[in-house]
CSV table of C-alpha atoms in Angstrom, one decimal:
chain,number,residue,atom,x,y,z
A,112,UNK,CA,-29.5,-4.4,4.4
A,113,UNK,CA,-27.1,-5.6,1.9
A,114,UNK,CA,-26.6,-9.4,1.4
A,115,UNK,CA,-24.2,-9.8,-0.7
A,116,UNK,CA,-21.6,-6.3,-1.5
A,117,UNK,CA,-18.9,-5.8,-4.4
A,118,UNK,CA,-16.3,-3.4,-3.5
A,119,UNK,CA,-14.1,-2.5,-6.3
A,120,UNK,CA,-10.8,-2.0,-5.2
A,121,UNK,CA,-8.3,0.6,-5.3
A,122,UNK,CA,-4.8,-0.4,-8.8
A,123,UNK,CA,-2.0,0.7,-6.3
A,124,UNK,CA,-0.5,-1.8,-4.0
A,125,UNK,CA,-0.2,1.8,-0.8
A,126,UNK,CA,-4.1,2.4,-1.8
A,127,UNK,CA,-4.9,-1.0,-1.6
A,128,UNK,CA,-3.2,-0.9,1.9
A,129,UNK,CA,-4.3,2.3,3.1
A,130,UNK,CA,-8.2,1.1,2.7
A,131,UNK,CA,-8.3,-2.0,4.5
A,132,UNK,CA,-9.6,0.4,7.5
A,133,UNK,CA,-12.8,0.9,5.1
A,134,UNK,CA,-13.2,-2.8,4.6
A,135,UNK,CA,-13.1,-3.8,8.3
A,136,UNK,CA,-15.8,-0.9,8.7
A,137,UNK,CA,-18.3,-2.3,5.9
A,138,UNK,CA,-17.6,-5.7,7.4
A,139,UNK,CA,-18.3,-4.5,10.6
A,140,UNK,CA,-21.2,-2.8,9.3
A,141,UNK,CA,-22.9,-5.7,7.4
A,142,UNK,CA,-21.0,-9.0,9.4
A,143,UNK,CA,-23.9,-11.3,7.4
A,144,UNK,CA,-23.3,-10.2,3.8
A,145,UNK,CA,-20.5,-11.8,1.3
A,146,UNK,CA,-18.4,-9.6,0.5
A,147,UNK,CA,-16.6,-9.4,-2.4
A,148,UNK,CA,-13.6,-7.9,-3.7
A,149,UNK,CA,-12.6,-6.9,-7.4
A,150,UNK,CA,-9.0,-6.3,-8.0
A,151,UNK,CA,-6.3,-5.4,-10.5
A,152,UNK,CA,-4.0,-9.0,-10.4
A,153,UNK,CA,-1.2,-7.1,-9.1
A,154,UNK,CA,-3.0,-6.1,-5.9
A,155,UNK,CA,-5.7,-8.9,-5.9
A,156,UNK,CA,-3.2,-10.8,-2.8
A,157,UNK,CA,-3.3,-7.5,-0.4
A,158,UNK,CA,-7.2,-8.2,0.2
A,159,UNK,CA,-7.1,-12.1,-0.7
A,160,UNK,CA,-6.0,-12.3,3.1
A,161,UNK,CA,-8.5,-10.1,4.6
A,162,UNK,CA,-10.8,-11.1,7.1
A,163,UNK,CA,-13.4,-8.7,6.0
A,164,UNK,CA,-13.2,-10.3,2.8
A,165,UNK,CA,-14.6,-13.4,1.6
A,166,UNK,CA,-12.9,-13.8,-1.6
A,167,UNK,CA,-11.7,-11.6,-4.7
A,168,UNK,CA,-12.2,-11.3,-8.5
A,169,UNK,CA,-9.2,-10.7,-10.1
A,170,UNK,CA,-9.9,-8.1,-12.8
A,171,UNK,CA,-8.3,-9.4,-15.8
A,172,UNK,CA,-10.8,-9.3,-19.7
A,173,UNK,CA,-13.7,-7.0,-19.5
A,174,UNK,CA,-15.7,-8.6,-21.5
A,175,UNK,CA,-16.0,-12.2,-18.9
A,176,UNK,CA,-15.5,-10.0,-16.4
A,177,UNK,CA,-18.8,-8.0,-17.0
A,178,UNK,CA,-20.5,-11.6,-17.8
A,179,UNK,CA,-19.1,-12.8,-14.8
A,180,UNK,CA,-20.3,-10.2,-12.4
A,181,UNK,CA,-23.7,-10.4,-14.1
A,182,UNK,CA,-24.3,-13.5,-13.1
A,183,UNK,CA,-23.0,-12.9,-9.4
A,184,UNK,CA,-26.1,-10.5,-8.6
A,185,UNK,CA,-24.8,-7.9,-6.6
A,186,UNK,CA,-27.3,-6.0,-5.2
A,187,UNK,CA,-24.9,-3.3,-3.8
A,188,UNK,CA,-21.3,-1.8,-5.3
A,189,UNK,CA,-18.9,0.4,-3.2
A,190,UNK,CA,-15.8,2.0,-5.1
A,191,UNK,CA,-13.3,2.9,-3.5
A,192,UNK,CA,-11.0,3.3,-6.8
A,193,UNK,CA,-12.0,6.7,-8.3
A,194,UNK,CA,-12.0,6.0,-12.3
A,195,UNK,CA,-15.3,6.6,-14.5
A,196,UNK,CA,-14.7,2.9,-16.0
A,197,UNK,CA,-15.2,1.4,-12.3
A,198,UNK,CA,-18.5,3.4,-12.5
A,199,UNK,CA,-19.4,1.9,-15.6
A,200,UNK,CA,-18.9,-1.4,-14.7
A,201,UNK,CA,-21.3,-1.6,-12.4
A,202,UNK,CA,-23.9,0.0,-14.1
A,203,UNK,CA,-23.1,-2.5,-17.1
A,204,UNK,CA,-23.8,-5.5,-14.4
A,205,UNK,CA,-26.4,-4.1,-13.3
A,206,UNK,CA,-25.6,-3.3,-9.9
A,207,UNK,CA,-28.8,-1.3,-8.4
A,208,UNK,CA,-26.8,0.3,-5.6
A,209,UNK,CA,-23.9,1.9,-6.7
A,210,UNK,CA,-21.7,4.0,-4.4
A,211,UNK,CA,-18.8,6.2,-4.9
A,212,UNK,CA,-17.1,9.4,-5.1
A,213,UNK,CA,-18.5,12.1,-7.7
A,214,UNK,CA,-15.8,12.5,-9.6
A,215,UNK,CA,-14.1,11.9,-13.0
A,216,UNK,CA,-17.3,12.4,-14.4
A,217,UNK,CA,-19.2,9.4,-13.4
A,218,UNK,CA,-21.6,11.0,-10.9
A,219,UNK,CA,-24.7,10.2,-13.6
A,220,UNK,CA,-23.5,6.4,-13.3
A,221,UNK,CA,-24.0,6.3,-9.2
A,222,UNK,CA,-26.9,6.3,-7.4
A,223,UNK,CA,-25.2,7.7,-4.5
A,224,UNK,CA,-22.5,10.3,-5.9
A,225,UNK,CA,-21.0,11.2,-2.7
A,226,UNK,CA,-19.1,14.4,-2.6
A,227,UNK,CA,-15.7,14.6,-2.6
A,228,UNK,CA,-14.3,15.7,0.7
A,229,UNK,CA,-13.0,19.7,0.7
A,230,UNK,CA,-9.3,20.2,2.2
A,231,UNK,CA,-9.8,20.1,6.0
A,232,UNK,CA,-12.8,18.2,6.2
A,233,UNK,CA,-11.0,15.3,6.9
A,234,UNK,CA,-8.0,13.8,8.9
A,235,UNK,CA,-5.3,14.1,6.0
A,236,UNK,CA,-4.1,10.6,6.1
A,237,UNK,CA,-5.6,8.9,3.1
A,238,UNK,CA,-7.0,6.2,4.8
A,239,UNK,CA,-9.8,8.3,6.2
A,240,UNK,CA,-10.4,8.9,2.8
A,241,UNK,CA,-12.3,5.7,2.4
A,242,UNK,CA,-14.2,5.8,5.9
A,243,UNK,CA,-15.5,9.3,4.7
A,244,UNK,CA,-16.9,8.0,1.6
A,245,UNK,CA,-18.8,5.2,3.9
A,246,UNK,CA,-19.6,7.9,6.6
A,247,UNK,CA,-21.4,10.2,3.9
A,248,UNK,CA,-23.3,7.2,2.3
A,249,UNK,CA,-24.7,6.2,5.7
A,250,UNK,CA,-22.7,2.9,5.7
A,251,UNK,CA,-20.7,3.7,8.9
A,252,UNK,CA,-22.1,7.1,11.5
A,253,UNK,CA,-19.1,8.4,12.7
A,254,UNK,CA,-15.1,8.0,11.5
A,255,UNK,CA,-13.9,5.2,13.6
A,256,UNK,CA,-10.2,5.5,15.4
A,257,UNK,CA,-7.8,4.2,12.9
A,258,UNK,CA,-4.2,4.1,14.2
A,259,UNK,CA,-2.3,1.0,13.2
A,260,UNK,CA,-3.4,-0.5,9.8
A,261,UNK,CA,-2.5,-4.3,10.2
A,262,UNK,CA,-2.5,-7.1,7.8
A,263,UNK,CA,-4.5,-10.3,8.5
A,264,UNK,CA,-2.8,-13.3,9.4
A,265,UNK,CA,1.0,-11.2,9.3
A,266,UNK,CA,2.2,-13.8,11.8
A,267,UNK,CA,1.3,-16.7,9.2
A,268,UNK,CA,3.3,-14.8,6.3
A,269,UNK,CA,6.1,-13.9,8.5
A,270,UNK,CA,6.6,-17.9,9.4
A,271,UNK,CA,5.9,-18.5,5.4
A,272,UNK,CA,8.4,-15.9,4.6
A,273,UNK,CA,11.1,-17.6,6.8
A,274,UNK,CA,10.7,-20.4,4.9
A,275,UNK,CA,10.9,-18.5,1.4
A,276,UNK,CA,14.0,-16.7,2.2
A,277,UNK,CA,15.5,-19.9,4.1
A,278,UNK,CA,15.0,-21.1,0.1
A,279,UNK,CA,17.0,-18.9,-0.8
A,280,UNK,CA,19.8,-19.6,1.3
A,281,UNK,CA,18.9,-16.1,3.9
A,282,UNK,CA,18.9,-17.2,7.2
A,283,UNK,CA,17.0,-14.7,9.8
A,284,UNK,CA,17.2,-12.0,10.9
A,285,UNK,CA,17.2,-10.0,7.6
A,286,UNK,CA,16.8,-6.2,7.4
A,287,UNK,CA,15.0,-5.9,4.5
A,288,UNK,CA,15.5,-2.9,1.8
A,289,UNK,CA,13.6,-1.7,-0.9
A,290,UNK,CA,15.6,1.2,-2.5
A,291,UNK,CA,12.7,2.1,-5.8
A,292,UNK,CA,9.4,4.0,-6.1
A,293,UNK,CA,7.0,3.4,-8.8
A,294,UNK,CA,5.8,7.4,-8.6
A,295,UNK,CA,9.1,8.7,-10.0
A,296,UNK,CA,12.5,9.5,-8.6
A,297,UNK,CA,12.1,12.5,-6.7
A,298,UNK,CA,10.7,9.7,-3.7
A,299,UNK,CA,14.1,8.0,-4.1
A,300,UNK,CA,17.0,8.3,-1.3
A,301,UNK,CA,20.2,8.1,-2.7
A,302,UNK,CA,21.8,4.2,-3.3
A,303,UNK,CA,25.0,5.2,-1.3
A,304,UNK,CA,22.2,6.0,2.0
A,305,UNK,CA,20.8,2.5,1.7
A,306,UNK,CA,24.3,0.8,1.2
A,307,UNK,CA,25.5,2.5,4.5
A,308,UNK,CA,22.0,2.8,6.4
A,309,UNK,CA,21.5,-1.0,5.6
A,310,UNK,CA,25.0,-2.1,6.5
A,311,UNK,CA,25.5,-0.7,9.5
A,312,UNK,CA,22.3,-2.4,10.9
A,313,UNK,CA,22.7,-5.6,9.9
A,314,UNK,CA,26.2,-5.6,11.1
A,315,UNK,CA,25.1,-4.1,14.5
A,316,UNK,CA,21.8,-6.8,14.5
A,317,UNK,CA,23.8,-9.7,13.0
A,318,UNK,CA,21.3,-10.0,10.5
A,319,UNK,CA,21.5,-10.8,6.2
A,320,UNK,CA,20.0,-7.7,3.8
A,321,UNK,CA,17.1,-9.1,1.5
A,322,UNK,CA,16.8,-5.7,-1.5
A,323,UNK,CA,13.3,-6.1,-2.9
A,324,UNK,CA,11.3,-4.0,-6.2
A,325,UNK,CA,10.4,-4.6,-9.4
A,326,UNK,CA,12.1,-6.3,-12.6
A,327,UNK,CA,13.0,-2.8,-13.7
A,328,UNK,CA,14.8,-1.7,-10.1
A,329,UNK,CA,16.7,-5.0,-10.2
A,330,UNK,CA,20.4,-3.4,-11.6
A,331,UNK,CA,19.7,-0.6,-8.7
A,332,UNK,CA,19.3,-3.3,-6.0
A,333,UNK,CA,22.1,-5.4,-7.5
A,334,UNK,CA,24.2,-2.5,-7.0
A,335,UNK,CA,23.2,-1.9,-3.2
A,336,UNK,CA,23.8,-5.5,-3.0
A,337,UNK,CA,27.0,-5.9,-4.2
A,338,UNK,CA,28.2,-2.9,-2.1
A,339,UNK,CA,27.0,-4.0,0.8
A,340,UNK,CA,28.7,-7.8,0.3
A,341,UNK,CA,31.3,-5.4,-0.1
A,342,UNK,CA,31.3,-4.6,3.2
A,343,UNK,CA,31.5,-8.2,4.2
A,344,UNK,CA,27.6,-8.6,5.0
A,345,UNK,CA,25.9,-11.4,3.5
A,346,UNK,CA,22.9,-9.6,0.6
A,347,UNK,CA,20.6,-11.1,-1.9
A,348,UNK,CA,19.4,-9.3,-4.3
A,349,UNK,CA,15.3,-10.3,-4.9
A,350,UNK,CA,14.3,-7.7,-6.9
A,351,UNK,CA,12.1,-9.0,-9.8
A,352,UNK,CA,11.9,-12.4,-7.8
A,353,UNK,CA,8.7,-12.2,-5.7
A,354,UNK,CA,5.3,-12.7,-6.6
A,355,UNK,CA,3.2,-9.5,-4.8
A,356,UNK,CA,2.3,-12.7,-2.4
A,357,UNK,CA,5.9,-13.9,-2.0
A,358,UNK,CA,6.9,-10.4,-0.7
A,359,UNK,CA,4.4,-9.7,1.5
A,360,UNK,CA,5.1,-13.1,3.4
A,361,UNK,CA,9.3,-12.4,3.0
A,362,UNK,CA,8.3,-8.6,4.2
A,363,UNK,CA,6.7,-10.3,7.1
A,364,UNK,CA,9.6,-12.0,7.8
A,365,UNK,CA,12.3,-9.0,8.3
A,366,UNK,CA,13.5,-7.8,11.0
A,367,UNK,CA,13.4,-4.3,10.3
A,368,UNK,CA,12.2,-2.8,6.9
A,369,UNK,CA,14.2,0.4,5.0
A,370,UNK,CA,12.3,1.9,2.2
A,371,UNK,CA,11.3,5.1,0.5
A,372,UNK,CA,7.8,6.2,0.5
A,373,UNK,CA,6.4,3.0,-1.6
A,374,UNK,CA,3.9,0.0,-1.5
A,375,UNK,CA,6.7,-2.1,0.0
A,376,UNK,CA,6.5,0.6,3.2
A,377,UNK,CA,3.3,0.5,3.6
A,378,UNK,CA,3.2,-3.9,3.4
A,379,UNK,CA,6.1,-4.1,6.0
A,380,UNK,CA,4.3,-1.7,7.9
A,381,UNK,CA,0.9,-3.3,7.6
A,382,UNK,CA,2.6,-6.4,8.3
A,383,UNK,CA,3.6,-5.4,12.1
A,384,UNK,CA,7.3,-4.6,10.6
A,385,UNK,CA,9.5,-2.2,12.6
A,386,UNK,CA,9.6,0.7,9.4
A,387,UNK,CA,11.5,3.6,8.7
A,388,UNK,CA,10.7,5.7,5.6
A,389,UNK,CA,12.9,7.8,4.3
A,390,UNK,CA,10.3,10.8,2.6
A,391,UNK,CA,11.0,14.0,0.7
A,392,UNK,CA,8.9,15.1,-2.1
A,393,UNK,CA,5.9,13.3,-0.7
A,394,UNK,CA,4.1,14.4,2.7
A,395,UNK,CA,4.1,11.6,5.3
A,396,UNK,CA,1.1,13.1,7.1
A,397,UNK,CA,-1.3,12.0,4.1
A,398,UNK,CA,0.4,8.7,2.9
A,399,UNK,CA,2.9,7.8,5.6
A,400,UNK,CA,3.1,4.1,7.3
A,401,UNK,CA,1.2,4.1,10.7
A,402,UNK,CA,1.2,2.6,14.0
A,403,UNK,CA,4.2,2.3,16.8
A,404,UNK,CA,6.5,0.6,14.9
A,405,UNK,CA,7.0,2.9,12.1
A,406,UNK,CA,9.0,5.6,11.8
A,407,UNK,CA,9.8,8.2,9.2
A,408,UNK,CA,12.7,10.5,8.6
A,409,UNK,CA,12.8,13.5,6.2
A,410,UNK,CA,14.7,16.7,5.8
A,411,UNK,CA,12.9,20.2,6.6
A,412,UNK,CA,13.2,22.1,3.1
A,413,UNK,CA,11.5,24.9,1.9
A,414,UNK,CA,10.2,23.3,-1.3
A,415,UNK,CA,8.9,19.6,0.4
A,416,UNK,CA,6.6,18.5,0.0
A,417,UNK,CA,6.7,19.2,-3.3
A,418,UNK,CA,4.9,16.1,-4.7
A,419,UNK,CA,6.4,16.4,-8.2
A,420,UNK,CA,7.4,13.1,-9.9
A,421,UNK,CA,11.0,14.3,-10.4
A,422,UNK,CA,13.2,17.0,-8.7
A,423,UNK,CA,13.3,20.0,-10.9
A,424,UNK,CA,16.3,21.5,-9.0
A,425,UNK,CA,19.1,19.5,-6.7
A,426,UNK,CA,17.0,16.8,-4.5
A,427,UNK,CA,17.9,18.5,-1.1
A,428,UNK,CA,15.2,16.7,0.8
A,429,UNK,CA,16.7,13.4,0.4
A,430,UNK,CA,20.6,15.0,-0.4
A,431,UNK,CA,20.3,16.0,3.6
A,432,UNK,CA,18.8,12.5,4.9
A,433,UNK,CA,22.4,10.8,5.8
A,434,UNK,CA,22.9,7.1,6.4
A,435,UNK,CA,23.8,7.6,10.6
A,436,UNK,CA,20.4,9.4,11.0
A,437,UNK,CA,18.4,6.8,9.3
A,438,UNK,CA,20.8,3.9,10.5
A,439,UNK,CA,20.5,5.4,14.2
A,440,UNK,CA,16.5,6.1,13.9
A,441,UNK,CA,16.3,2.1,12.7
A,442,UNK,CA,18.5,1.0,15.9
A,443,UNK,CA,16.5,3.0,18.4
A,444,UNK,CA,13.4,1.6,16.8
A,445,UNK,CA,15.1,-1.9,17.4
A,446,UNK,CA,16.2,-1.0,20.9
């Protein structure tokens, strides 16, 4: 029995999501232990609000960072992030049990190098990927049922978020779109779907269109926005403007969230969020939002899921998605 557990979390913001299953079944497994989380800053807020999680490192200099955890005593690691330096870290802080996959190299640094699971072994959603590595290390006996992945405390954020975007001058209900993907373009809709998708629901709903990403999508979401306001719908553009935090709470707060497959689909949906996803080059059976409330629409073409970073020929699985489909998915999921 473990008493006190580091689990090293996954860098991307959909990973981070997409293993909170595996942290409510170590919890569950050792309720007396602290557990711990270490996390990259920019994903350090997805598990700061977990139940299963008594607080988090932020993973910033190595060389405190090693000192740090040193001094913690950990008598047991669990990594769910793949990389050989995660590995190495623990055996540098001298970490006696050490679990993770057996890959990239690092199965010498584990004590339990737990095989990587063969295609078929395992439901294909990734978040099973994480249970299997606690089923195979004995941590857990048996995948548990994992349908909805929920946020802690989503109702909190949503109220927090209210207030954020009432800061702002965005008065509820807002339909919230986030037009980018960090993976490459080939997981991008078209601009023109999201103007028209977007508009129509918010006019329908009475509601204000929040467009949230990164400091680099804010011209793309600036030029959503304006077209929308040039529909005479009220938009603001917040791209660039949110702490990881902020957005999850202003996510929270939507009414309905558009997106591509991103980290921002998989927060809203977390978050309780009526979702729809727009997917193409990815494959929403491995890394799609779950639960009731989300819903996904792609275009049947021979070459999706492709899974490339950009479209080598004309983009036909999101060329084919039109703005009435996805507007008339969101409304039925609103209905």
């Amino acid at each position: 029995m473990y008493s006190k557990i580091l689990i090293r979390a996954t860098n991307w913001v959909g990973d981070a999501v997409m293993s909170l299953p595996a942290l409510a079944a170590i919890r569950s497994s050792y309720p007396q232990a602290e557990i711990v989380a270490l996390a990259k800053p920019w994903v350090a807020d997805i598990y700061a609000g977990q139940k299963a999680i008594d607080r988090v490192i932020r993973y910033e200099a190595r060389l405190p960072l090693l000192r740090q955890l040193r001094s913690e005593r950990f008598d047991c690691a669990i990594l769910l992030q793949n990389a050989f330096e995660a590995a190495l870290l623990a055996r540098l802080a001298g970490i006696p049990k050490r679990i993770g996959y057996d890959r990239d190299g690092r199965g010498w640094l584990l004590t339990d190098a737990i095989a990587v699971p063969g295609k078929g072994e395992i439901p294909r959603h990734e978040r099973f990927y994480y249970l299997e590595l606690l089923r195979r290390a004995g941590i857990i006996d048996a995948l548990p049922v994992s349908e909805a992945i929920r946020l802690d405390g989503a109702a909190e954020a949503a109220r927090r978020g209210a207030a954020r975007l009432a800061e702002r001058g965005v008065a509820l209900p807002v339909i919230g779109v986030s037009p980018g993907a960090a993976y490459g373009g080939a997981k991008r809709w078209m601009s023109e779907g999201f103007t028209s998708a977007a508009s129509r629901v918010a006019s329908e709903q009475s509601a204000a269109v929040a467009l949230f990403g990164s400091s680099s999508e804010r011209a793309l979401c600036e030029e959503i926005a304006t077209a929308i306001r040039g529909r005479g719908i009220a938009a603001v553009n917040l791209a660039g403007q949110t702490t990881l935090r902020e957005f999850i709470d202003m996510a929270a707060a939507c009414r309905l969230f558009l997106t591509n497959d991103s980290g921002s689909m998989h927060i809203a949906s977390a978050a309780g969020v009526p979702t729809v996803a727009i997917f193409g080059a990815t494959d929403e059976i491995a890394t799609g939002p779950t639960g009731p409330l989300s819903r996904v629409v792609r275009e049947q073409v021979e070459c999706s899921p492709c899974l490339l970073r950009e479209c080598p020929i004309d983009h036909r699985c999101m060329t084919r998605v039109t703005p009435d489909r996805v507007a008339m998915v969101a409304l039925e999921l609103l209905s």
